[in-house]
XYZ file of N, CA, C and O in Angstrom:
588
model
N -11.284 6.062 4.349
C -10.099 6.705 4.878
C -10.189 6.871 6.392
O -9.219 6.680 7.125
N -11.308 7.209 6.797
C -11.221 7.583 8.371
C -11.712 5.941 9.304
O -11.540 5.805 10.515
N -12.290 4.914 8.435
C -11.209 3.392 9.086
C -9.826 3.579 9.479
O -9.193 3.721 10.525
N -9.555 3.512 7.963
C -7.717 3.469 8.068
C -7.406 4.050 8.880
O -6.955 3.306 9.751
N -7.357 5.498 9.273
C -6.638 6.806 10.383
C -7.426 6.012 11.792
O -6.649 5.462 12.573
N -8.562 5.964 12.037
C -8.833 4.805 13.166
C -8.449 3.881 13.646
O -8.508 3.750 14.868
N -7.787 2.676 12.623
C -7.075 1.781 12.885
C -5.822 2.140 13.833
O -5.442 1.701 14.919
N -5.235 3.361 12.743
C -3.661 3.422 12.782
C -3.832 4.209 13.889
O -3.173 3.625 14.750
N -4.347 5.238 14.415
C -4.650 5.725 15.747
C -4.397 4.745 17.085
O -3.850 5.331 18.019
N -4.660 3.606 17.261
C -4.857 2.713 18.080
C -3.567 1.971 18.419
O -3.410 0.935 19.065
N -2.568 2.877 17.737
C -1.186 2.123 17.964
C -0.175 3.011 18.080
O -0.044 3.950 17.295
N 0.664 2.770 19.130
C 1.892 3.404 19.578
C 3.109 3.511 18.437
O 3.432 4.581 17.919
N 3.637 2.418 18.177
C 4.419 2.254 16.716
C 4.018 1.866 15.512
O 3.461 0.815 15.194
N 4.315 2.722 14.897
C 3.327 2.789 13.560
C 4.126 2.496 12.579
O 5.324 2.614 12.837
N 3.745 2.030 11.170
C 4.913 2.124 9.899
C 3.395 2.581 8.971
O 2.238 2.574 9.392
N 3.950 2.993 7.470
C 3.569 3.203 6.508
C 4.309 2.763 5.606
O 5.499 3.072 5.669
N 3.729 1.712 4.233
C 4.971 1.162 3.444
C 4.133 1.876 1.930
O 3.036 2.374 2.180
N 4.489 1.926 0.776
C 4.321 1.972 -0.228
C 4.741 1.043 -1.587
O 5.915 0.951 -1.943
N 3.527 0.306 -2.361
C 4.079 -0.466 -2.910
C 4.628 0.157 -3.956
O 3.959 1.032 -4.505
N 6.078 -0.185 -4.501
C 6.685 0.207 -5.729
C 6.000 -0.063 -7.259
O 5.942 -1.115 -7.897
N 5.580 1.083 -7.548
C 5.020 0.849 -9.023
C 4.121 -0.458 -9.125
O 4.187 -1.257 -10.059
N 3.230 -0.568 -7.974
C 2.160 -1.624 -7.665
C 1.400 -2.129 -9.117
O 1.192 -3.297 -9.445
N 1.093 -1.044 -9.791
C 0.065 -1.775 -11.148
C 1.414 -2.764 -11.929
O 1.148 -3.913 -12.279
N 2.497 -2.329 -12.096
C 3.734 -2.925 -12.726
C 4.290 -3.925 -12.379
O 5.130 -4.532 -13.044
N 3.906 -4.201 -11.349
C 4.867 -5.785 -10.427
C 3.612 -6.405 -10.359
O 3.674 -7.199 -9.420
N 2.177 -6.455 -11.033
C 1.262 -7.392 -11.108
C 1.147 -7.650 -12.507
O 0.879 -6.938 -13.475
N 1.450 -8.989 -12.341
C 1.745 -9.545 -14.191
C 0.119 -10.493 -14.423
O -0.569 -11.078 -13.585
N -0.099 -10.289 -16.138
C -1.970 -10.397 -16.346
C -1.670 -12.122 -16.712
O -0.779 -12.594 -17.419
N -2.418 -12.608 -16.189
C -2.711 -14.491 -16.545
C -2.685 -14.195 -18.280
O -2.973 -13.182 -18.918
N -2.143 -15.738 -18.774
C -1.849 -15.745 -20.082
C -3.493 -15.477 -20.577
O -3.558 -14.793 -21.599
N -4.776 -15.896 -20.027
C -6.070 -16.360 -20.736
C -6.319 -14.784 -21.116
O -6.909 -14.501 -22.159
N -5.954 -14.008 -20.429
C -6.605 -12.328 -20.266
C -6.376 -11.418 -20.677
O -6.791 -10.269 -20.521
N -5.185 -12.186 -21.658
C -4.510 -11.238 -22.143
C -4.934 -9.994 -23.228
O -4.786 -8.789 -23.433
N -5.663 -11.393 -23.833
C -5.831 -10.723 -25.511
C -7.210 -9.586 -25.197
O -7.847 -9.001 -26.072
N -7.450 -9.482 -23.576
C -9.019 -8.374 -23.337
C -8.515 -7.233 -23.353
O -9.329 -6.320 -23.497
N -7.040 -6.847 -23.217
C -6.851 -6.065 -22.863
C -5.505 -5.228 -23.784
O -4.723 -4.362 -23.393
N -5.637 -5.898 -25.126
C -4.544 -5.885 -26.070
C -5.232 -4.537 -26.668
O -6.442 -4.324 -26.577
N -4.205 -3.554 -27.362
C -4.301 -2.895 -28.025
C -4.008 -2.742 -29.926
O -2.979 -2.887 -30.587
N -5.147 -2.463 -30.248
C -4.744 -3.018 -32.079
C -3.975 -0.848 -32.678
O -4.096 0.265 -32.167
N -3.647 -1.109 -33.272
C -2.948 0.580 -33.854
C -3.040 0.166 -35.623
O -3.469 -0.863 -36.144
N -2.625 1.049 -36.073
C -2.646 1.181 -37.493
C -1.227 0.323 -38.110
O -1.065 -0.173 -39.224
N -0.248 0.368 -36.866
C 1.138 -0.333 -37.795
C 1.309 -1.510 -36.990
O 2.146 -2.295 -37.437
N 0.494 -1.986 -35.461
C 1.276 -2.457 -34.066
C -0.050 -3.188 -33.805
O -1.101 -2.727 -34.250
N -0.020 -4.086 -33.237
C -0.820 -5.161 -31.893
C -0.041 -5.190 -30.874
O 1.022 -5.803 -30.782
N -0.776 -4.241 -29.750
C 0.059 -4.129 -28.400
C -0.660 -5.039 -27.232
O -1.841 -4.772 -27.010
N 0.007 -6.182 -26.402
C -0.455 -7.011 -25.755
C 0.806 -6.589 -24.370
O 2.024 -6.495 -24.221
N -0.485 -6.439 -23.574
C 0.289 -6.007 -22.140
C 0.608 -7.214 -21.227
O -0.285 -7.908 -20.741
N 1.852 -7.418 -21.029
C 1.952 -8.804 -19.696
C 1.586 -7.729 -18.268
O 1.058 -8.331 -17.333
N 1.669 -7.215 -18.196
C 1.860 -6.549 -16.279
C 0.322 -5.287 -16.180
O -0.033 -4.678 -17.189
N -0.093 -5.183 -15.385
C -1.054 -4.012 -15.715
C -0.937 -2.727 -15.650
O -0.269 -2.122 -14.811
N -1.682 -2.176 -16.669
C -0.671 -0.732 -16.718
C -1.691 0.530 -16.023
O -2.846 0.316 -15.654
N -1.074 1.722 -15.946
C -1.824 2.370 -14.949
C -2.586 3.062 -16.059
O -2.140 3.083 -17.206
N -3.646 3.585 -15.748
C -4.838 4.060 -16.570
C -6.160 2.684 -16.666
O -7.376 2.866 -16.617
N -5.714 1.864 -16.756
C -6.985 0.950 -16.513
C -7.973 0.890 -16.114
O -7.842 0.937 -14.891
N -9.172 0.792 -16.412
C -10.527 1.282 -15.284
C -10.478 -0.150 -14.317
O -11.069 -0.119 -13.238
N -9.994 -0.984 -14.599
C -9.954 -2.251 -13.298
C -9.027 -2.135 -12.375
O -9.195 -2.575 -11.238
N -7.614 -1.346 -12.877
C -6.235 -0.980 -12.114
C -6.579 -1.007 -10.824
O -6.258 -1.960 -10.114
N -7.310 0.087 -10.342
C -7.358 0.334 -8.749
C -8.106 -1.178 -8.265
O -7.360 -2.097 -7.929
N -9.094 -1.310 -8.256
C -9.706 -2.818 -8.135
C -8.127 -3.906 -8.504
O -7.553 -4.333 -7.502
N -7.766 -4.135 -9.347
C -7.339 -5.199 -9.321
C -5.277 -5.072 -8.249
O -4.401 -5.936 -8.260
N -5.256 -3.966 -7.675
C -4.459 -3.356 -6.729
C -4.950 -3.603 -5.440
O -4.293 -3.963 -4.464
N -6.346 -3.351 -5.516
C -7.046 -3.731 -3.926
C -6.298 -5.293 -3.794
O -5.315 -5.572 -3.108
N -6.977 -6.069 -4.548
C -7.424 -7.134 -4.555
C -6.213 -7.932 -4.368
O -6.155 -8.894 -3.602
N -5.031 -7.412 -5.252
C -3.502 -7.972 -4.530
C -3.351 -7.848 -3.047
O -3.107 -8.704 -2.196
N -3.524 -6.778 -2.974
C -3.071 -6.358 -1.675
C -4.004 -7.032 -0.633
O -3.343 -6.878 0.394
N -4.813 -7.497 -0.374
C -5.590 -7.798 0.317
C -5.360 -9.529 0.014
O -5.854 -10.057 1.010
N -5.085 -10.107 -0.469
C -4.732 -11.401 -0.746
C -3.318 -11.356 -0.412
O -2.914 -12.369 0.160
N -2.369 -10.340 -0.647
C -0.751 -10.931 -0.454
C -1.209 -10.540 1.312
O -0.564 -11.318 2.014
N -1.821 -9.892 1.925
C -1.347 -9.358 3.616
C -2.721 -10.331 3.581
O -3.459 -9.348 3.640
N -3.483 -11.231 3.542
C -4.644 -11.259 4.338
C -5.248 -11.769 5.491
O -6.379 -11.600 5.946
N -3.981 -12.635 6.010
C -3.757 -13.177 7.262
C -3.425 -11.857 8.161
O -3.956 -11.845 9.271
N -2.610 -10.748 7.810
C -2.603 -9.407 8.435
C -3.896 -8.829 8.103
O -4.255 -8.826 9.281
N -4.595 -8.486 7.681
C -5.272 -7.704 6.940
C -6.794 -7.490 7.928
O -7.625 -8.364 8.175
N -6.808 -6.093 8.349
C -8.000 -5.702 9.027
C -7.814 -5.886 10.382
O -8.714 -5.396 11.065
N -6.572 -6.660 11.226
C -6.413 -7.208 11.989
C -5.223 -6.271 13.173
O -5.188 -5.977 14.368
N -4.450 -6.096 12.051
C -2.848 -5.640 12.607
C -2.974 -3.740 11.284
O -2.801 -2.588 11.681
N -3.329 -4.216 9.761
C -2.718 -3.655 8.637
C -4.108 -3.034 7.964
O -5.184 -3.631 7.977
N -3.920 -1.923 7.462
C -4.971 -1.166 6.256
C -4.223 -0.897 5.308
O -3.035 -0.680 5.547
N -4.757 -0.835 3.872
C -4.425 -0.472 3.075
C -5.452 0.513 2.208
O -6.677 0.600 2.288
N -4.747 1.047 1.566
C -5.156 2.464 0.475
C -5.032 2.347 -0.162
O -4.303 3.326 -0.320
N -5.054 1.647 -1.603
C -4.196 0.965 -2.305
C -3.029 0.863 -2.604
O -2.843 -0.296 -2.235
N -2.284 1.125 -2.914
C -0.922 0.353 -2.650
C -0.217 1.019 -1.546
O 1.010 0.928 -1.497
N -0.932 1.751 -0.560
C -0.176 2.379 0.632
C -0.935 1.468 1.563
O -2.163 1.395 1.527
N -0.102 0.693 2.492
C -0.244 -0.277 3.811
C 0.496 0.609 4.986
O 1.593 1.143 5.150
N -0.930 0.435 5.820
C -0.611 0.966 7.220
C -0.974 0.278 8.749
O -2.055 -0.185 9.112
N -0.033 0.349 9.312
C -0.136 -0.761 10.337
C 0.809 -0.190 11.742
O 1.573 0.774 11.764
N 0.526 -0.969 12.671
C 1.266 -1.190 13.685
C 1.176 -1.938 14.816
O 0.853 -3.126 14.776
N 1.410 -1.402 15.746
C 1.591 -2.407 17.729
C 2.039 -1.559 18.596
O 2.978 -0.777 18.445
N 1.420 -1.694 19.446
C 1.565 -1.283 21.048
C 2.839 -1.594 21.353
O 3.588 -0.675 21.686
N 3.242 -2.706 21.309
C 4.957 -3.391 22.084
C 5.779 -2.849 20.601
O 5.268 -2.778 19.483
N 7.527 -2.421 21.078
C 7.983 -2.577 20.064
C 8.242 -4.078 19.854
O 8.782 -4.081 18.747
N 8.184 -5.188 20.211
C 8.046 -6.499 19.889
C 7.226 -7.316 19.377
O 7.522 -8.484 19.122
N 6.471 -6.968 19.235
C 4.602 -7.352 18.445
C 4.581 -6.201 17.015
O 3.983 -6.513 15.985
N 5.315 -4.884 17.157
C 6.042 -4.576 15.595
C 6.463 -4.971 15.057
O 6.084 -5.173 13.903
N 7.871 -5.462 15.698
C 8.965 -5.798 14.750
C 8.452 -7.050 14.205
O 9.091 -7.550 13.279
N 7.086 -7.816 14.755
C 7.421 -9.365 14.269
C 5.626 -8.916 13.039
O 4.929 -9.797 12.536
N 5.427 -7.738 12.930
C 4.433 -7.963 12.147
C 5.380 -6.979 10.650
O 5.317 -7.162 9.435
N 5.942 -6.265 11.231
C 7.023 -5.875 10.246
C 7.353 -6.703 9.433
O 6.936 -6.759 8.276
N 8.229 -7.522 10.006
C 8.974 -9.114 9.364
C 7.849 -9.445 8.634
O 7.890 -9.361 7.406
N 6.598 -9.903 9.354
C 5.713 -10.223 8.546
C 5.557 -10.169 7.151
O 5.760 -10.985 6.252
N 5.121 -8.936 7.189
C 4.877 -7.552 6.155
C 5.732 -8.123 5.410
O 5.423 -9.099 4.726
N 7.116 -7.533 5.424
C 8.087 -7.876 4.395
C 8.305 -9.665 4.244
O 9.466 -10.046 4.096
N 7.836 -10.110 4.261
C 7.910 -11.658 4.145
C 7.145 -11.892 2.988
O 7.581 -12.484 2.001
N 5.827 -11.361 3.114
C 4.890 -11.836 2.435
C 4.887 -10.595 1.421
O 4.393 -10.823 0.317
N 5.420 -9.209 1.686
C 5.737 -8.588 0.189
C 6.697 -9.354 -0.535
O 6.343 -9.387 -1.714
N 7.841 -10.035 -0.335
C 8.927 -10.864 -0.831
C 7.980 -11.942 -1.508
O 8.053 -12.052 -2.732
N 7.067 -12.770 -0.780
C 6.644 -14.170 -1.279
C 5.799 -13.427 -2.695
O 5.735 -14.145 -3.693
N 5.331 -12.390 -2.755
C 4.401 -11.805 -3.883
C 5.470 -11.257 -5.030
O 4.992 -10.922 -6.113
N 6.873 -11.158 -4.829
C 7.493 -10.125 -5.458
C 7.086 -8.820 -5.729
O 7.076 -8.167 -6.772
N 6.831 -8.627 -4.854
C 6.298 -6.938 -4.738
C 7.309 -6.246 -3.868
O 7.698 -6.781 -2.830
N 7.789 -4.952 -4.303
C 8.717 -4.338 -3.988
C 8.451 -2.661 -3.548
O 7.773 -1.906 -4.245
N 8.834 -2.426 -2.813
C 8.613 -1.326 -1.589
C 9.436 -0.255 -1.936
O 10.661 -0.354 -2.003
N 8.729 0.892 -2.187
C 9.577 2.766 -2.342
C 9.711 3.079 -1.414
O 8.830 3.545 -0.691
N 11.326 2.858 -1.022
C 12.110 3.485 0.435
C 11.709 4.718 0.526
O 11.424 5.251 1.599
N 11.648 5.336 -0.711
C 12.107 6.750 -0.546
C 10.014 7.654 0.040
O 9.751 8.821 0.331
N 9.199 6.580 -0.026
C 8.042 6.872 0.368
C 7.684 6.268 1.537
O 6.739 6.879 2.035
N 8.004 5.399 2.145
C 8.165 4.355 3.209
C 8.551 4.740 4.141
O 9.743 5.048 4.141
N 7.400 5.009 5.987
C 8.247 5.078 7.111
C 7.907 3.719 7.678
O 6.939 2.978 7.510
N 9.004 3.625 8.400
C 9.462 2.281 9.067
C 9.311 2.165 10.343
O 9.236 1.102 10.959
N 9.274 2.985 10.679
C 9.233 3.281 12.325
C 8.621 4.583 12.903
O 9.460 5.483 12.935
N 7.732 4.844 13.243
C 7.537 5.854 14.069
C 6.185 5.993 14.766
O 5.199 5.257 14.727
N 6.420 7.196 15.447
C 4.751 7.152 16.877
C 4.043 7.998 16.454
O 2.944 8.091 17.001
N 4.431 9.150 15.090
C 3.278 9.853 14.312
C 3.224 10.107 13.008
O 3.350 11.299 12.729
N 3.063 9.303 12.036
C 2.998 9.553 10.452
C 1.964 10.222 10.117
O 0.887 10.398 10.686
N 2.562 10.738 8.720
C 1.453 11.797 7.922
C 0.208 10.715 7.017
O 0.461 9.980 6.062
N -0.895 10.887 7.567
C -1.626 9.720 6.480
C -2.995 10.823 5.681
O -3.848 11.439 6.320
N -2.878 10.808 4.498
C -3.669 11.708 3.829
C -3.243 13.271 4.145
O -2.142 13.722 3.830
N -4.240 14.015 4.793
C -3.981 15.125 5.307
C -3.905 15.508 6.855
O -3.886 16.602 7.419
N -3.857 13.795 7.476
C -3.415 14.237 9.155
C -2.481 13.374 9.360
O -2.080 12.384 8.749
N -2.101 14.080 10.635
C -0.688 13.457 11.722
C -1.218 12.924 12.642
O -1.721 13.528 13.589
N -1.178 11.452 12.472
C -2.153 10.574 13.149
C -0.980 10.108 13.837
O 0.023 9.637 13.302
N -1.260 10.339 15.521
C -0.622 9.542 16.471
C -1.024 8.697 17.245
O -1.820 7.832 16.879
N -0.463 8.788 18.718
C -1.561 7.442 19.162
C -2.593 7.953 19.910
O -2.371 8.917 20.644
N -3.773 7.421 19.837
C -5.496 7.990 20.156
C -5.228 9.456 19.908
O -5.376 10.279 20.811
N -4.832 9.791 18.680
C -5.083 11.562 18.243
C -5.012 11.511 17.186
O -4.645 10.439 16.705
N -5.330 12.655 16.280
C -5.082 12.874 14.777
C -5.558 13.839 15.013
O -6.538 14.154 15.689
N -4.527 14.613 14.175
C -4.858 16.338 13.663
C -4.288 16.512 12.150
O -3.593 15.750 11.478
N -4.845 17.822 11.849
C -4.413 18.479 10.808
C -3.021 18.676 10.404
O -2.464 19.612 10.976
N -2.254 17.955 9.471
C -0.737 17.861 8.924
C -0.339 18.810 7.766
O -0.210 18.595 6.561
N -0.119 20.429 8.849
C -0.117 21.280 8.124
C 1.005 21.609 7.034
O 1.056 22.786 6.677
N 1.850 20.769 6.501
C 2.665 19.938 5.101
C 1.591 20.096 4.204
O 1.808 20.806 3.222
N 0.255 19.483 4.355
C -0.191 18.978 3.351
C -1.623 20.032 2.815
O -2.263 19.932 1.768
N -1.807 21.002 3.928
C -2.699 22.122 3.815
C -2.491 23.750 3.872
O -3.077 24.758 4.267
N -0.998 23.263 3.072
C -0.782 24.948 2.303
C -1.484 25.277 1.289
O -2.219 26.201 0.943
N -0.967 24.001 0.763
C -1.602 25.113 -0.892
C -3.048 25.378 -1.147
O -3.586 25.874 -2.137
N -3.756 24.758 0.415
C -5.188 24.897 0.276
C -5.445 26.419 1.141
O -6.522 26.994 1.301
N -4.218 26.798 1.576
C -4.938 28.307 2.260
C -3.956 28.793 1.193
O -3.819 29.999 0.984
C-alpha cells in the first residue's frame, strides 16, 4: 500500500478507477471448469465467471489486472486489486494515459463503477489518506469510527 500512495504522490493529476464487479467480468477457461464445480444433494453447480469467496479470487484479480494495464503498469498506474491508480504531471500526458486506461479496460471487457471512480483530481482519498502531490495525510472520512 505505501508503493501505491508513493507512486500516486508523485503526480499532480491524479484518477482512481474501480473495476465493476471485477471477480464477475472474468470468465473461467472451458478446461477449469469442472475444479471448481460444485456437487449438492439435488444440483451440479459449474461456475463460467469467478465468483467472490474463492481462495484464488484475489490472485487471479491481480493477475488480470496486471496483464490488461501492463504496458501501463508500474510505470504511469498501481493497482489494489481491482482499484487502479495513476496519473501525470501535464494535464496532457493524463488525458492520453486516461484514454489509455479506458482503451484497454474496453479491449478486456471490463467495466468501471462510476459511482466509485474519480476521474480527475489533485487529491484523492486512497485507503485511509488524502494523498496529494509530494504529501499525504490522514483522510479524516475514513478515521471516525476509529476514534
Amino acid at each position: 500500500m505505501d508503493d501505491i500512495i508513493a507512486n500516486l504522490s508523485q503526480f499532480v493529476y491524479k484518477f482512481k478507477l474501480d473495476i465493476y464487479h471485477a471477480d464477475h467480468n472474468i470468465c473461467i477457461k472451458e478446461e477449469v471448469i469442472f475444479k471448481i464445480a460444485v456437487v449438492k444433494q439435488d444440483c451440479h453447480v459449474e461456475f463460467m465467471r469467478v465468483m467472490f469467496g474463492l481462495v484464488e479470487g484475489p490472485s487471479i484479480i491481480s493477475k488480470v489486472v496486471k496483464t490488461t494495464y501492463g504496458k501501463l503498469f508500474n510505470d504511469v498506474i498501481r493497482a489494489y486489486f481491482d482499484d487502479i491508480t495513476g496519473g501525470a504531471n501535464s494535464i496532457n500526458d493524463f488525458l492520453i494515459i486516461l484514454r489509455q486506461v479506458f482503451e484497454l479496460t474496453r479491449q478486456k471487457n471490463l467495466k468501471l463503477n462510476q459511482k466509485k471512480c474519480i476521474f480527475i483530481d489533485i487529491k484523492i482519498p486512497l485507503f485511509v489518506k488524502l494523498v496529494g502531490y509530494k504529501q499525504e495525510r490522514v483522510y479524516p472520512k475514513r478515521t471516525v469510527a476509529v476514534e
